[in-house]
Amino acid sequence: MKTKSDIIQITGFSIIRLLTFFILIFLIFFLGYIFKNGVSAISIEFLTEMPRNEMTEGGIFPAVLGTFYLMMGSSIVSIPIGVITAIYLTEYAKNPMIVKIIRLGINNLAGVPSVIFGLFGLSFFVIFLEFGTSILAGSLTLGLLNLPVIIRSTEEALQTVPDTYREASLSLGATKWQTIYKAVLPSALPGIMTGIMLSLGRAAGETAPIMFTAAAFFSPDLPSSIFDEVMTLPYHIYVMATAGTHIQATRHIQYGTAIILISLVLVLNTTGLILRYRIRKNMNR
């Protein structure tokens, strides 16, 4: 005879399975709807050509390239600062009050809406520092946006490394930094890579921060320096769906661009999982 706790457990698991099923159904419907409406636009030319005829024809190559530039630029900003901050909080910071204040600031920063980062980037990088609407301003803004993700994921990865690794390294005469560099960071690398890939995917899909700092509605030429503005995939979808002059005529291009953006984020997340698996496999040998 089933007890009351067994009934509660079975009911709880049934609800979880049901909710998971509905989420999967919605995801399949969502992706299927986008694919159905945008697959007609997908081709090699769509990925490699410039837009033509008021963006009703041609491809999205400038938007793909611009998204890549901002992803790489934001990673150059956020990864070193985020990893170093996490190392300091985990390995060096001794005053619990300082650590608490810093972590509180990081958590609050993670909860700030992305549009606020965009307004900050506009006022500070674009206007005050006179970078203008550019790859540099957009990369710095997205780098700040991604900092909490990288800091928290790196910090959690470092905390999972057993203290015995540190103690063994120090007992052999290694310095504090040598211990971190040779023993702690390699063990935490899978978790750090996961955070980095998530931050890259977020940078690729953000619209609000870059619409004030980096993105252009249309650019006839490819960017030649970090002080040029760029077209990006998320902003390209936004302007074509809301502010374009041929919204209905470009509907298939909008959905096709969405397919490319979703595929890019999927590739980044999958790459992160593969790297994490291979690193852990090599560590266990």
JSON list of N, CA and C in Angstrom, two decimals, residues 92 169-170 173-186:
[
{"chain": "A", "resi": 92, "resn": "TYR", "atom": "N", "xyz": [41.64, 34.56, -3.53]},
{"chain": "A", "resi": 92, "resn": "TYR", "atom": "CA", "xyz": [42.44, 35.58, -2.86]},
{"chain": "A", "resi": 92, "resn": "TYR", "atom": "C", "xyz": [41.68, 36.40, -1.82]},
{"chain": "A", "resi": 169, "resn": "SER", "atom": "N", "xyz": [49.36, 20.76, -4.20]},
{"chain": "A", "resi": 169, "resn": "SER", "atom": "CA", "xyz": [50.25, 21.61, -4.98]},
{"chain": "A", "resi": 169, "resn": "SER", "atom": "C", "xyz": [51.11, 22.48, -4.08]},
{"chain": "A", "resi": 170, "resn": "LEU", "atom": "N", "xyz": [50.50, 23.07, -3.06]},
{"chain": "A", "resi": 170, "resn": "LEU", "atom": "CA", "xyz": [51.26, 23.94, -2.14]},
{"chain": "A", "resi": 170, "resn": "LEU", "atom": "C", "xyz": [52.28, 23.14, -1.34]},
{"chain": "A", "resi": 173, "resn": "GLY", "atom": "N", "xyz": [55.62, 22.75, -2.90]},
{"chain": "A", "resi": 173, "resn": "GLY", "atom": "CA", "xyz": [56.44, 23.94, -3.04]},
{"chain": "A", "resi": 173, "resn": "GLY", "atom": "C", "xyz": [55.97, 24.93, -4.08]},
{"chain": "A", "resi": 174, "resn": "ALA", "atom": "N", "xyz": [54.84, 24.68, -4.69]},
{"chain": "A", "resi": 174, "resn": "ALA", "atom": "CA", "xyz": [54.32, 25.61, -5.69]},
{"chain": "A", "resi": 174, "resn": "ALA", "atom": "C", "xyz": [53.80, 26.87, -5.01]},
{"chain": "A", "resi": 175, "resn": "THR", "atom": "N", "xyz": [53.89, 27.98, -5.73]},
{"chain": "A", "resi": 175, "resn": "THR", "atom": "CA", "xyz": [53.35, 29.24, -5.22]},
{"chain": "A", "resi": 175, "resn": "THR", "atom": "C", "xyz": [51.83, 29.24, -5.36]},
{"chain": "A", "resi": 176, "resn": "LYS", "atom": "N", "xyz": [51.22, 30.27, -4.79]},
{"chain": "A", "resi": 176, "resn": "LYS", "atom": "CA", "xyz": [49.76, 30.40, -4.88]},
{"chain": "A", "resi": 176, "resn": "LYS", "atom": "C", "xyz": [49.31, 30.48, -6.33]},
{"chain": "A", "resi": 177, "resn": "TRP", "atom": "N", "xyz": [49.98, 31.34, -7.12]},
{"chain": "A", "resi": 177, "resn": "TRP", "atom": "CA", "xyz": [49.58, 31.50, -8.51]},
{"chain": "A", "resi": 177, "resn": "TRP", "atom": "C", "xyz": [49.86, 30.23, -9.32]},
{"chain": "A", "resi": 178, "resn": "GLN", "atom": "N", "xyz": [51.00, 29.58, -9.05]},
{"chain": "A", "resi": 178, "resn": "GLN", "atom": "CA", "xyz": [51.29, 28.33, -9.77]},
{"chain": "A", "resi": 178, "resn": "GLN", "atom": "C", "xyz": [50.25, 27.27, -9.47]},
{"chain": "A", "resi": 179, "resn": "THR", "atom": "N", "xyz": [49.78, 27.25, -8.24]},
{"chain": "A", "resi": 179, "resn": "THR", "atom": "CA", "xyz": [48.72, 26.30, -7.87]},
{"chain": "A", "resi": 179, "resn": "THR", "atom": "C", "xyz": [47.44, 26.58, -8.64]},
{"chain": "A", "resi": 180, "resn": "ILE", "atom": "N", "xyz": [47.08, 27.86, -8.73]},
{"chain": "A", "resi": 180, "resn": "ILE", "atom": "CA", "xyz": [45.86, 28.24, -9.45]},
{"chain": "A", "resi": 180, "resn": "ILE", "atom": "C", "xyz": [46.01, 27.92, -10.93]},
{"chain": "A", "resi": 181, "resn": "TYR", "atom": "N", "xyz": [47.16, 28.28, -11.49]},
{"chain": "A", "resi": 181, "resn": "TYR", "atom": "CA", "xyz": [47.37, 28.15, -12.94]},
{"chain": "A", "resi": 181, "resn": "TYR", "atom": "C", "xyz": [47.53, 26.70, -13.37]},
{"chain": "A", "resi": 182, "resn": "LYS", "atom": "N", "xyz": [48.24, 25.91, -12.56]},
{"chain": "A", "resi": 182, "resn": "LYS", "atom": "CA", "xyz": [48.59, 24.54, -12.96]},
{"chain": "A", "resi": 182, "resn": "LYS", "atom": "C", "xyz": [47.58, 23.50, -12.48]},
{"chain": "A", "resi": 183, "resn": "ALA", "atom": "N", "xyz": [46.93, 23.77, -11.34]},
{"chain": "A", "resi": 183, "resn": "ALA", "atom": "CA", "xyz": [46.05, 22.74, -10.75]},
{"chain": "A", "resi": 183, "resn": "ALA", "atom": "C", "xyz": [44.58, 23.12, -10.74]},
{"chain": "A", "resi": 184, "resn": "VAL", "atom": "N", "xyz": [44.28, 24.36, -10.34]},
{"chain": "A", "resi": 184, "resn": "VAL", "atom": "CA", "xyz": [42.88, 24.74, -10.14]},
{"chain": "A", "resi": 184, "resn": "VAL", "atom": "C", "xyz": [42.19, 25.04, -11.47]},
{"chain": "A", "resi": 185, "resn": "LEU", "atom": "N", "xyz": [42.79, 25.93, -12.26]},
{"chain": "A", "resi": 185, "resn": "LEU", "atom": "CA", "xyz": [42.14, 26.34, -13.52]},
{"chain": "A", "resi": 185, "resn": "LEU", "atom": "C", "xyz": [41.91, 25.17, -14.48]},
{"chain": "A", "resi": 186, "resn": "PRO", "atom": "N", "xyz": [42.88, 24.27, -14.70]},
{"chain": "A", "resi": 186, "resn": "PRO", "atom": "CA", "xyz": [42.59, 23.13, -15.59]},
{"chain": "A", "resi": 186, "resn": "PRO", "atom": "C", "xyz": [41.42, 22.28, -15.12]}
]
